[in-house]
mmCIF file of C-alpha atoms in Angstrom:
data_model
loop_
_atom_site.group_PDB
_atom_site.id
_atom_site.type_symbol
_atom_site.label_atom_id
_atom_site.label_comp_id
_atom_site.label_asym_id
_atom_site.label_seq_id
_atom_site.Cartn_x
_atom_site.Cartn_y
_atom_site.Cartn_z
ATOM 1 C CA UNK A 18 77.346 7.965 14.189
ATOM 2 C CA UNK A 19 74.525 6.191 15.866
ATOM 3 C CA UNK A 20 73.357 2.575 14.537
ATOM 4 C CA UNK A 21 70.948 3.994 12.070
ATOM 5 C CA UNK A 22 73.623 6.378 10.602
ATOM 6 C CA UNK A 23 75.549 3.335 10.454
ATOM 7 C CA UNK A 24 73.031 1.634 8.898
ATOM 8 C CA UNK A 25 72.208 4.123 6.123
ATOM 9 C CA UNK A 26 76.252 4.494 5.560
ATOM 10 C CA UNK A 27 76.399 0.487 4.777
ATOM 11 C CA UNK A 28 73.612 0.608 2.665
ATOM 12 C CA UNK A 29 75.304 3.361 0.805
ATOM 13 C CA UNK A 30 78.457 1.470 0.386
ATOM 14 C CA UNK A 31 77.246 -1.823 -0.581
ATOM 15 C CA UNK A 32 74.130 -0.029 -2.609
ATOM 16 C CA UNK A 33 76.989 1.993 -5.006
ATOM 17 C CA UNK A 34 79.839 -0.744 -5.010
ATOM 18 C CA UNK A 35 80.467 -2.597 -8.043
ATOM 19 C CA UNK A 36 82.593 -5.990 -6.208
ATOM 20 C CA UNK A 37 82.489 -6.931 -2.504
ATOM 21 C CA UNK A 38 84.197 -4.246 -0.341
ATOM 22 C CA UNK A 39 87.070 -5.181 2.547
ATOM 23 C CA UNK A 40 85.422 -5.352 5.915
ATOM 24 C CA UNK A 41 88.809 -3.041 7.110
ATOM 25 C CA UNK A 42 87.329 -0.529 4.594
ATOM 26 C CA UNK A 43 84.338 -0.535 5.929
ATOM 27 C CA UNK A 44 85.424 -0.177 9.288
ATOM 28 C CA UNK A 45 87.290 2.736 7.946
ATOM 29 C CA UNK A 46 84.132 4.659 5.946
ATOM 30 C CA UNK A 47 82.215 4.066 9.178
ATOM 31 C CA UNK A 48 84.447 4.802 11.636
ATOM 32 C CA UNK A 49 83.830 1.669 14.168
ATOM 33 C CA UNK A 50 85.318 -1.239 15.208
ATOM 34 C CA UNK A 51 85.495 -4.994 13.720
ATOM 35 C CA UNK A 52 82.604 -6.267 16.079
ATOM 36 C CA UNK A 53 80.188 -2.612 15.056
ATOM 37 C CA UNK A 54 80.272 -3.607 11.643
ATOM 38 C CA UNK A 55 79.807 -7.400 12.159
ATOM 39 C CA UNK A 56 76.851 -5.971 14.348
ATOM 40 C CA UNK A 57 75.148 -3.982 12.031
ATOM 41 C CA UNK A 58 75.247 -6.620 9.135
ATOM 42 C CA UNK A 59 73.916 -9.216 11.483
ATOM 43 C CA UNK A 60 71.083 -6.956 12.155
ATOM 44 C CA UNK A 61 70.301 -6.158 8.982
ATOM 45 C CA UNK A 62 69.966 -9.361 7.831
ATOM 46 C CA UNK A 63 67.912 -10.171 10.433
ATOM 47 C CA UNK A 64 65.414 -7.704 10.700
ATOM 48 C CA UNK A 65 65.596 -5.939 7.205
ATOM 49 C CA UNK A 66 65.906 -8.585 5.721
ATOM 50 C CA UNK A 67 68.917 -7.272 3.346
ATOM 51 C CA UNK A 68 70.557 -9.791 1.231
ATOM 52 C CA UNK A 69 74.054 -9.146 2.968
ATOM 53 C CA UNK A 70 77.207 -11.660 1.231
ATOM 54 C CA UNK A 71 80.586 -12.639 2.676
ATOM 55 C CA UNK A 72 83.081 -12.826 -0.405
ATOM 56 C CA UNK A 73 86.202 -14.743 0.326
ATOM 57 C CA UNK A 74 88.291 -13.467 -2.027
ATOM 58 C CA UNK A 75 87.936 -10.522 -1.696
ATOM 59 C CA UNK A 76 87.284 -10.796 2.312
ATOM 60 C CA UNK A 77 84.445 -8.318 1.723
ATOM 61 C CA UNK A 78 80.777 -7.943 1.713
ATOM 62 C CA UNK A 79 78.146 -7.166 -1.114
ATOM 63 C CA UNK A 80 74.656 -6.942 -1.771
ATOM 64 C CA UNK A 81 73.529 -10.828 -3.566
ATOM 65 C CA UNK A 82 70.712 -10.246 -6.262
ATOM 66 C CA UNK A 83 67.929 -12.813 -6.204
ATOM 67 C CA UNK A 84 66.866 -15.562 -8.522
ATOM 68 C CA UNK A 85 66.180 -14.220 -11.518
ATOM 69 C CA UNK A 86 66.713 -10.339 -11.042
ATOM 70 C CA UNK A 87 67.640 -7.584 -13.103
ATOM 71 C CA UNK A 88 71.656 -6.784 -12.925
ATOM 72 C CA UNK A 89 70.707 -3.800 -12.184
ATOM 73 C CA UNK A 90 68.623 -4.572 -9.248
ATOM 74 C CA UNK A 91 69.768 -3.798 -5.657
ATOM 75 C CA UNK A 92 68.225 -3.844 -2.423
ATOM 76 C CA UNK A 93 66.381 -0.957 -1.025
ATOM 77 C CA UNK A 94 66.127 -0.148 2.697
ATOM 78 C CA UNK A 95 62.260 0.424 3.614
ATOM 79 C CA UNK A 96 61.501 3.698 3.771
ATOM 80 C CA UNK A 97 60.648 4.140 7.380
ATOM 81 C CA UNK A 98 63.328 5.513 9.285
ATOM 82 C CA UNK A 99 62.967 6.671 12.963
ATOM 83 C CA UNK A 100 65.153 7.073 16.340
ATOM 84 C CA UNK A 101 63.493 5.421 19.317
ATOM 85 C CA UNK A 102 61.073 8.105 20.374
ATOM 86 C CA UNK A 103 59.795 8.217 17.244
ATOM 87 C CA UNK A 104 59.151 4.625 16.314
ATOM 88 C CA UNK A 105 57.501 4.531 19.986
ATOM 89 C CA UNK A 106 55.004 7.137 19.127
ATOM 90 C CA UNK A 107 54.488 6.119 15.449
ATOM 91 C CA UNK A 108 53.160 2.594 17.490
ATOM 92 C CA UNK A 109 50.937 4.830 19.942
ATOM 93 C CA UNK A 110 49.249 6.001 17.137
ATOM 94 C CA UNK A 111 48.387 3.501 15.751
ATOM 95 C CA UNK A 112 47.211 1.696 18.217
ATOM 96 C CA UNK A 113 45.123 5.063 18.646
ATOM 97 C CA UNK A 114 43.775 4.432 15.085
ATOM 98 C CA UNK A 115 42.664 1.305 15.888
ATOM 99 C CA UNK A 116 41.099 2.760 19.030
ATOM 100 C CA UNK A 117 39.150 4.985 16.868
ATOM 101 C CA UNK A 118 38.168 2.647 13.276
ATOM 102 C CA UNK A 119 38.982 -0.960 14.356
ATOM 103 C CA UNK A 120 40.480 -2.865 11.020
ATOM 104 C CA UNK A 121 40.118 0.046 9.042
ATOM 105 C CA UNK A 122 44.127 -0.300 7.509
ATOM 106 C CA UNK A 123 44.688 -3.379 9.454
ATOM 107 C CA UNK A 124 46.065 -5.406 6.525
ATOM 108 C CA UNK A 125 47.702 -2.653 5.116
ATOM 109 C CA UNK A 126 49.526 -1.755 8.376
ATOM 110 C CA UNK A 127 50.124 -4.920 9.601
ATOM 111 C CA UNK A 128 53.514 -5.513 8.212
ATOM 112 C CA UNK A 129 54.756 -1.562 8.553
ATOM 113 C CA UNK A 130 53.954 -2.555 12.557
ATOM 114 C CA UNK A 131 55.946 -5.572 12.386
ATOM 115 C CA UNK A 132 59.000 -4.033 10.956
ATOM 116 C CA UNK A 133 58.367 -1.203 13.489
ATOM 117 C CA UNK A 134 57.762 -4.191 16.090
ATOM 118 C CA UNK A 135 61.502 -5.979 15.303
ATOM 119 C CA UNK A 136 63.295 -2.976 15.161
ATOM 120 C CA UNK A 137 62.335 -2.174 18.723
ATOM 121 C CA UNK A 138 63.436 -5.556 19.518
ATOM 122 C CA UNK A 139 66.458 -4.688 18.040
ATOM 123 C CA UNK A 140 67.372 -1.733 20.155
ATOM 124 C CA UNK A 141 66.526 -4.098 23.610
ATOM 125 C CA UNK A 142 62.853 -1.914 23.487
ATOM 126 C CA UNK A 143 60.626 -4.981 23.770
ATOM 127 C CA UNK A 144 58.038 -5.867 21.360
ATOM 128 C CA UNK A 145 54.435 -5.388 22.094
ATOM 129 C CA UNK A 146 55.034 -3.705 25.070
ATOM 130 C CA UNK A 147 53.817 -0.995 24.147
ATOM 131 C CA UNK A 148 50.300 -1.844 23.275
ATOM 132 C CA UNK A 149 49.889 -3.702 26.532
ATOM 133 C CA UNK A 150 51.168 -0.657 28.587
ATOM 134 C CA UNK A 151 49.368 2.076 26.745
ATOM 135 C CA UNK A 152 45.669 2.840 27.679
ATOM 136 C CA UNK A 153 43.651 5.371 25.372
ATOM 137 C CA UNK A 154 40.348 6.841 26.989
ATOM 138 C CA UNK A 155 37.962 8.724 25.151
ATOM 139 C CA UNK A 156 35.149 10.470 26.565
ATOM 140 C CA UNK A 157 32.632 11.786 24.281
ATOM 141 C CA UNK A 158 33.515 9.282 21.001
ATOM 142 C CA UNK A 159 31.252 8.373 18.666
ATOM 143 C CA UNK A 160 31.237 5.753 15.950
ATOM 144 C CA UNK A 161 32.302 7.117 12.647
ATOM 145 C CA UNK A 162 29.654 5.003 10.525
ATOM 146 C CA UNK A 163 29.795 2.845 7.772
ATOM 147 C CA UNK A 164 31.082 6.280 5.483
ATOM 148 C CA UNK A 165 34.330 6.504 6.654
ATOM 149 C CA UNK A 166 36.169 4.053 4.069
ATOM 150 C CA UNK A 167 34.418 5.861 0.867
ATOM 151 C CA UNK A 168 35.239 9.255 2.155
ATOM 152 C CA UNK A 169 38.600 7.847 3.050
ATOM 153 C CA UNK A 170 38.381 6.671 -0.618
ATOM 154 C CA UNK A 171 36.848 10.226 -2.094
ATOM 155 C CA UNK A 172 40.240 12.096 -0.073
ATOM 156 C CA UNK A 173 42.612 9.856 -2.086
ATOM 157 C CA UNK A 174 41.189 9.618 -4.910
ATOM 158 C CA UNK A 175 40.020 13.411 -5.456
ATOM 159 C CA UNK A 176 36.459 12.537 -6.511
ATOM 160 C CA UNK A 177 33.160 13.617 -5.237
ATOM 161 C CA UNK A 178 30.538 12.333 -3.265
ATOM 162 C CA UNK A 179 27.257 11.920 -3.029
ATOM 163 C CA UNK A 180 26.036 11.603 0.760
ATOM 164 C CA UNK A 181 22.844 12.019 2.658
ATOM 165 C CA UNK A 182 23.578 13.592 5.738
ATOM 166 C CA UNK A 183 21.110 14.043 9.018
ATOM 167 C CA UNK A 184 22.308 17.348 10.871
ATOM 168 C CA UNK A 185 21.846 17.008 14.261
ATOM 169 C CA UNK A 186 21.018 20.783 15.158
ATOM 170 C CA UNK A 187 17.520 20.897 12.805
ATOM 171 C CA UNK A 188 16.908 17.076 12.459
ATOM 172 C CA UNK A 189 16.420 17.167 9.290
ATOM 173 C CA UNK A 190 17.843 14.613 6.376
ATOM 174 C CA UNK A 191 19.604 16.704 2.776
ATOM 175 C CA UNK A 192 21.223 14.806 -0.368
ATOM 176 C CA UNK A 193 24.309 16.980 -0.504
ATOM 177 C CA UNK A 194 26.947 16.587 -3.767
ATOM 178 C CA UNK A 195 30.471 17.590 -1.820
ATOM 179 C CA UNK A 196 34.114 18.123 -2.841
ATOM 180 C CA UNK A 197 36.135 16.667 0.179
ATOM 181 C CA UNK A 198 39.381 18.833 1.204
ATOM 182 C CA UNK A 199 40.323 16.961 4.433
ATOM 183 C CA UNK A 200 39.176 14.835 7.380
ATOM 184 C CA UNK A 201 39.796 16.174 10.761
ATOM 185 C CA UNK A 202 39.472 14.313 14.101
ATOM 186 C CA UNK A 203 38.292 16.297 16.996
ATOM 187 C CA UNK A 204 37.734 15.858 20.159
ATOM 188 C CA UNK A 205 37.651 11.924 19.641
ATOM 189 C CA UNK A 206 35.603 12.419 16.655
ATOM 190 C CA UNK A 207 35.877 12.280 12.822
ATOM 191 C CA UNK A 208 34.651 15.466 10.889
ATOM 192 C CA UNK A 209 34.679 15.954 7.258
ATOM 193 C CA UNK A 210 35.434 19.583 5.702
ATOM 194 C CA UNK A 211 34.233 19.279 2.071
ATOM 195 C CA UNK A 212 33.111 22.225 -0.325
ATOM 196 C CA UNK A 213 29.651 22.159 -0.867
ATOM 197 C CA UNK A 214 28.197 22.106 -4.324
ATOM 198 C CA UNK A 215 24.864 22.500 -3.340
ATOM 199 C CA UNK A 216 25.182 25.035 -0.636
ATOM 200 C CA UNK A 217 28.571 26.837 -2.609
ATOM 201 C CA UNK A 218 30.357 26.848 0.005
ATOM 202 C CA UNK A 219 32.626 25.097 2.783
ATOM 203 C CA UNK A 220 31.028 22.809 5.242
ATOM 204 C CA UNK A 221 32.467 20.785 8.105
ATOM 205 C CA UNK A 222 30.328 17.030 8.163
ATOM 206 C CA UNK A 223 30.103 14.625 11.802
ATOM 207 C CA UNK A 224 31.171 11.805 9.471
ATOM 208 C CA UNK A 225 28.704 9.705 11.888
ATOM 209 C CA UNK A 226 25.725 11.428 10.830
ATOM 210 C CA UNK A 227 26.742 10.641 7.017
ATOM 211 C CA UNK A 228 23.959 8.184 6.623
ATOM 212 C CA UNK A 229 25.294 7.077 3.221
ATOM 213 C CA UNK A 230 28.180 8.224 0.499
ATOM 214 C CA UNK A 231 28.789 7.383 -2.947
ATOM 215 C CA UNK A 232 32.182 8.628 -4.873
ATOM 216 C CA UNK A 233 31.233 9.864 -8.107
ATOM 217 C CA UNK A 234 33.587 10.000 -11.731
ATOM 218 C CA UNK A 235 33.152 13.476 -10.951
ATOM 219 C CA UNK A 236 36.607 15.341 -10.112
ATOM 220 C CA UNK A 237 36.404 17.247 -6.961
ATOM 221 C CA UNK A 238 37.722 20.844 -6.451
ATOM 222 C CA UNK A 239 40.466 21.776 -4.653
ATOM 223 C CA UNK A 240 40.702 24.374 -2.119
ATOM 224 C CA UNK A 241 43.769 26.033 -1.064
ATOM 225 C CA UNK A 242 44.926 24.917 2.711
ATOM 226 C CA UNK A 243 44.913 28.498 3.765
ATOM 227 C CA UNK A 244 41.993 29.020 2.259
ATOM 228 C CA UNK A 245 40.456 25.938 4.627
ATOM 229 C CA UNK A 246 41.806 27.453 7.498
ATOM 230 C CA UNK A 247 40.540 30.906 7.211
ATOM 231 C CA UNK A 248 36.722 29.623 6.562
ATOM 232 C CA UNK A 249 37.005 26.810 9.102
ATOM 233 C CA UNK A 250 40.175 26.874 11.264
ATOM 234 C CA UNK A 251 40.248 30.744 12.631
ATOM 235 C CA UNK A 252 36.968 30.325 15.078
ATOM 236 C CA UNK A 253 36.582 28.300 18.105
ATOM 237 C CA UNK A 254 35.620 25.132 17.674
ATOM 238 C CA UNK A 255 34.957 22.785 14.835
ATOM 239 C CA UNK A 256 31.742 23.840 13.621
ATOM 240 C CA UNK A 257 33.000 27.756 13.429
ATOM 241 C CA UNK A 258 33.725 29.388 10.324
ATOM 242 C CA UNK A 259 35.480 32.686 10.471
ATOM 243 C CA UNK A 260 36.457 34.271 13.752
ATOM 244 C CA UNK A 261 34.622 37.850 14.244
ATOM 245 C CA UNK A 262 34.487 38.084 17.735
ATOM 246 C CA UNK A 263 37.126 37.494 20.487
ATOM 247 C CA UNK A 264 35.523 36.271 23.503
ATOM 248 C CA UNK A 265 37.367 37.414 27.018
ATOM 249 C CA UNK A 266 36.879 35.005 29.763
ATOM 250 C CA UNK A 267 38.034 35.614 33.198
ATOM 251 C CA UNK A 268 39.195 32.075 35.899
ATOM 252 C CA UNK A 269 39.644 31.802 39.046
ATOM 253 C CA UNK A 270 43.041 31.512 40.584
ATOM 254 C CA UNK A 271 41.880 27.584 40.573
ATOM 255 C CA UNK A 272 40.832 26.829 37.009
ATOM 256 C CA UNK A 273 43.470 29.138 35.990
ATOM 257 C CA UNK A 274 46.293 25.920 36.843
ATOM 258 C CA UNK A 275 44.797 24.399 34.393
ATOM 259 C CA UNK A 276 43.763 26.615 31.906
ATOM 260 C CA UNK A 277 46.471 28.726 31.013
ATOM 261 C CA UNK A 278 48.193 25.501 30.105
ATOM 262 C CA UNK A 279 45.557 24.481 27.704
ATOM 263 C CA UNK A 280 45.386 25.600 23.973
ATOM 264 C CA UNK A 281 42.108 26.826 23.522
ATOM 265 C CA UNK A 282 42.870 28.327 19.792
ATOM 266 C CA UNK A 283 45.734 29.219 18.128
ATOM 267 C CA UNK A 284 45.183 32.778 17.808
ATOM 268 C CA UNK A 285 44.332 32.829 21.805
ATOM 269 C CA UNK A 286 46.223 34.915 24.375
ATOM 270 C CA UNK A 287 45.972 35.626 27.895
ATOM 271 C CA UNK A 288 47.350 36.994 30.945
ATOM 272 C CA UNK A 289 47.754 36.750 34.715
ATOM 273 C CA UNK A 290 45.663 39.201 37.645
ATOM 274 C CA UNK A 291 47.227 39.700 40.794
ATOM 275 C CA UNK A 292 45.146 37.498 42.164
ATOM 276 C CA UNK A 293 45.905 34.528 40.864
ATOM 277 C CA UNK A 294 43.210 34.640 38.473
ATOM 278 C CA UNK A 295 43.924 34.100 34.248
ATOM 279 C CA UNK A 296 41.963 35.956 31.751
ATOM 280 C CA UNK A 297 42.299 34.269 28.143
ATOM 281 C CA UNK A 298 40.920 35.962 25.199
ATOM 282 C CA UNK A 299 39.843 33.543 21.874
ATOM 283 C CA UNK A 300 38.876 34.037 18.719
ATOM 284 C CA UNK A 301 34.923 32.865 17.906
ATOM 285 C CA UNK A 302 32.334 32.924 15.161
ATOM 286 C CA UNK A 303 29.652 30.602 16.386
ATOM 287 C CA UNK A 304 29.213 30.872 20.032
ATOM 288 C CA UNK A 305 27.557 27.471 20.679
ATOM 289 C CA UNK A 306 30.867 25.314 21.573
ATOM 290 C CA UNK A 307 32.169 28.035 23.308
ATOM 291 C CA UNK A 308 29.711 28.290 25.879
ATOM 292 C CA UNK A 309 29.790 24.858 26.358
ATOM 293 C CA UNK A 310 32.875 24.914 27.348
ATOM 294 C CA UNK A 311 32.925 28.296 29.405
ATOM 295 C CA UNK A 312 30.338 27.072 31.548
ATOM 296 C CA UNK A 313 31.688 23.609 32.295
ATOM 297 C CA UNK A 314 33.917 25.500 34.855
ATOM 298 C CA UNK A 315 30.885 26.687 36.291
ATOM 299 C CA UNK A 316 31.440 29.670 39.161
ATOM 300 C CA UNK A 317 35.025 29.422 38.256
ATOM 301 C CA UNK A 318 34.568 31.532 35.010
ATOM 302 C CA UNK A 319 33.093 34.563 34.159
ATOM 303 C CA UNK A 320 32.760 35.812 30.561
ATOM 304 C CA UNK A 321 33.747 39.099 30.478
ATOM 305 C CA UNK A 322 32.843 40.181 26.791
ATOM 306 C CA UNK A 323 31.387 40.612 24.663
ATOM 307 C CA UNK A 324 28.134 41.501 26.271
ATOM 308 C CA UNK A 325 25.971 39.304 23.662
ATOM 309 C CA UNK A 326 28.079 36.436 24.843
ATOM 310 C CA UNK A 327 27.865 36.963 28.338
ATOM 311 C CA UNK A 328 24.110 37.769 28.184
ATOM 312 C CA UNK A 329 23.546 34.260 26.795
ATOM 313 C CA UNK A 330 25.700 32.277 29.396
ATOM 314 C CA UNK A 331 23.496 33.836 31.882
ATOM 315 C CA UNK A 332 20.340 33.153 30.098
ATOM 316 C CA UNK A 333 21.522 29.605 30.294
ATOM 317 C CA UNK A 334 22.762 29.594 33.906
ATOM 318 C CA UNK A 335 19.234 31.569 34.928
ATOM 319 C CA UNK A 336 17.124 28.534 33.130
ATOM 320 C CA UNK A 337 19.499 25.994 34.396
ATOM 321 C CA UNK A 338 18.738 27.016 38.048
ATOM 322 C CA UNK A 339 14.971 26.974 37.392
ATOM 323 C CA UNK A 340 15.015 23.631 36.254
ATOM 324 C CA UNK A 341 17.194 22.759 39.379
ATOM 325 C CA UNK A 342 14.594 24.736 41.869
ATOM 326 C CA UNK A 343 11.381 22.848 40.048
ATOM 327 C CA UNK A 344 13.727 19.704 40.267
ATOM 328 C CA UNK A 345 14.175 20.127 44.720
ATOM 329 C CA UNK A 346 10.516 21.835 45.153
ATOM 330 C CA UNK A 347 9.174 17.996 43.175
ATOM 331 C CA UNK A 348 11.417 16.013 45.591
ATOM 332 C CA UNK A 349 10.611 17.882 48.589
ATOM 333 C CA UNK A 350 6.634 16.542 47.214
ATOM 334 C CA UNK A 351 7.488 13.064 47.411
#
């Protein structure tokens, strides 16, 4: 067993003993030596904090109730359990959550990442190492807004809200009444899927463009996970709905070392041409994001099909260019 087995097994014993056990039989149930066990109580009355006895007459070792409690009271180990990976990337993300919402569950985190912090230092990891070592970049983030803690609060709570909500695309301002189903960060931004009561039907909200939310006493509907994912989750991108197209897209043998190690969707497949090159087929509804990110590779993709598709990448790669040639025949002026 390895020291958290261990530690679980003691708890176990001592939790479900009715007088102070002999150390030899715990040495025994947990096969390991005089020193392990010695060991493992030390630690866990230093960093759990368990209320670990020595008996004399008995020579054994029992849980202590404090001042005042029930008999029967025992002590409880918290309930985060993790091997050293684990607890290393359980403190990467959250020091990615305060990346992206500064002091949003600061207080209420604070002593989970303690804990998390001394058993580290328990297992000779360090503490705060991590946090000084690990560097987070994001490249297109934007502020979720003030909204984020009431629709936070509307998620838990299973209530609607009320929001007013400025969509980018028409610039226009709408008083919406939504059912929230799940908040989804993407691409180093917060988006809110919520069933829309005034539209009837799902909608995915930039929680930064939420200009203001109220949770109602109203109960907010459910909608079957599924259910989300078919409507939201099978085209590409966030703003998608359902897939109806599948978009072919053909990369050089360059792009093509990166991109057929990228997930692009999770319905997506490809293959490789003779010549190095990778064609990767994906699932879209809305072809907006798509493009975006078909033509960031620039001459080293060509969209293949459908023809729609690739008609409008080169309507925007023929206007690009004019506004390039206007741009050199103006500096050629000066």
């Amino acid at each position: 067993m390895n020291v958290f087995d261990r530690i679980y097994a003691l708890h176990r014993q001592l939790a479900g003993a009715r007088r102070p056990i002999p150390k030899a039989t715990l040495e025994e149930r947990l096969e390991c030596s005089p020193a392990t066990v010695k060991r493992i109580i030390r630690d866990m009355r230093l960093y759990l904090d368990a209320p670990i006895e020595y008996d004399r007459e008995y020579n054994g070792y029992y849980y202590a109730l404090a001042d005042g409690a029930s008999p029967d009271a025992h002590f409880e180990l918290p309930g985060l359990w993790f091997n050293a990976s684990e607890l290393v990337s359980l403190l990467a993300m959250d020091q990615l959550l305060e990346t992206v919402q500064p002091g949003l569950l600061a207080a209420d985190l604070d002593p989970i990442r303690k804990r998390l912090e001394r058993i580290l230092e328990s297992r000779a990891m360090g503490t705060g190492e991590l946090a000084r070592r690990t560097r987070i970049l994001r490249a297109s983030a934007r502020r979720p807004g003030a909204a984020f803690a009431d629709v936070a609060g509307a998620l838990a709570m299973r209530r609607r809200l009320d929001i007013r909500y400025h969509g980018r695309a028409r610039d226009t301002e709408s008083r919406r009444t939504v059912s929230p189903q799940r908040l989804v960060y993407y691409r180093d931004n917060w988006y809110l899927d919520a069933w829309c009561h005034d539209a009837e039907g799902l909608r995915s909200f930039s929680l930064d463009r939420i200009r203001r939310a109220e949770i109602t006493e109203a109960t907010a509907i459910d909608m079957d996970a599924a259910a989300l994912d078919r409507e939201l989750g099978s085209g590409y991108g966030i703003i998608s709905g359902a897939a109806t197209q599948i978009a072919v897209v053909r990369f050089s043998a360059r792009a093509a070392r990166w991109v057929a190690d990228e997930q692009w969707h999770p319905d997506q497949s490809g293959h490789w041409h003779d010549d190095g090159g990778y064609e990767l087929r994906v699932p879209y509804a809305a072809a907006e994001e798509l493009l975006q990110d078909v033509l960031a590779y620039g001459p080293e993709a060509e969209i293949i099909a459908p023809a729609a598709l690739r008609e409008a990448a080169a309507d925007r790669l023929r206007r690009a260019a004019v506004r390039y040639a206007d741009t050199a025949v103006n500096i050629e002026k000066l």
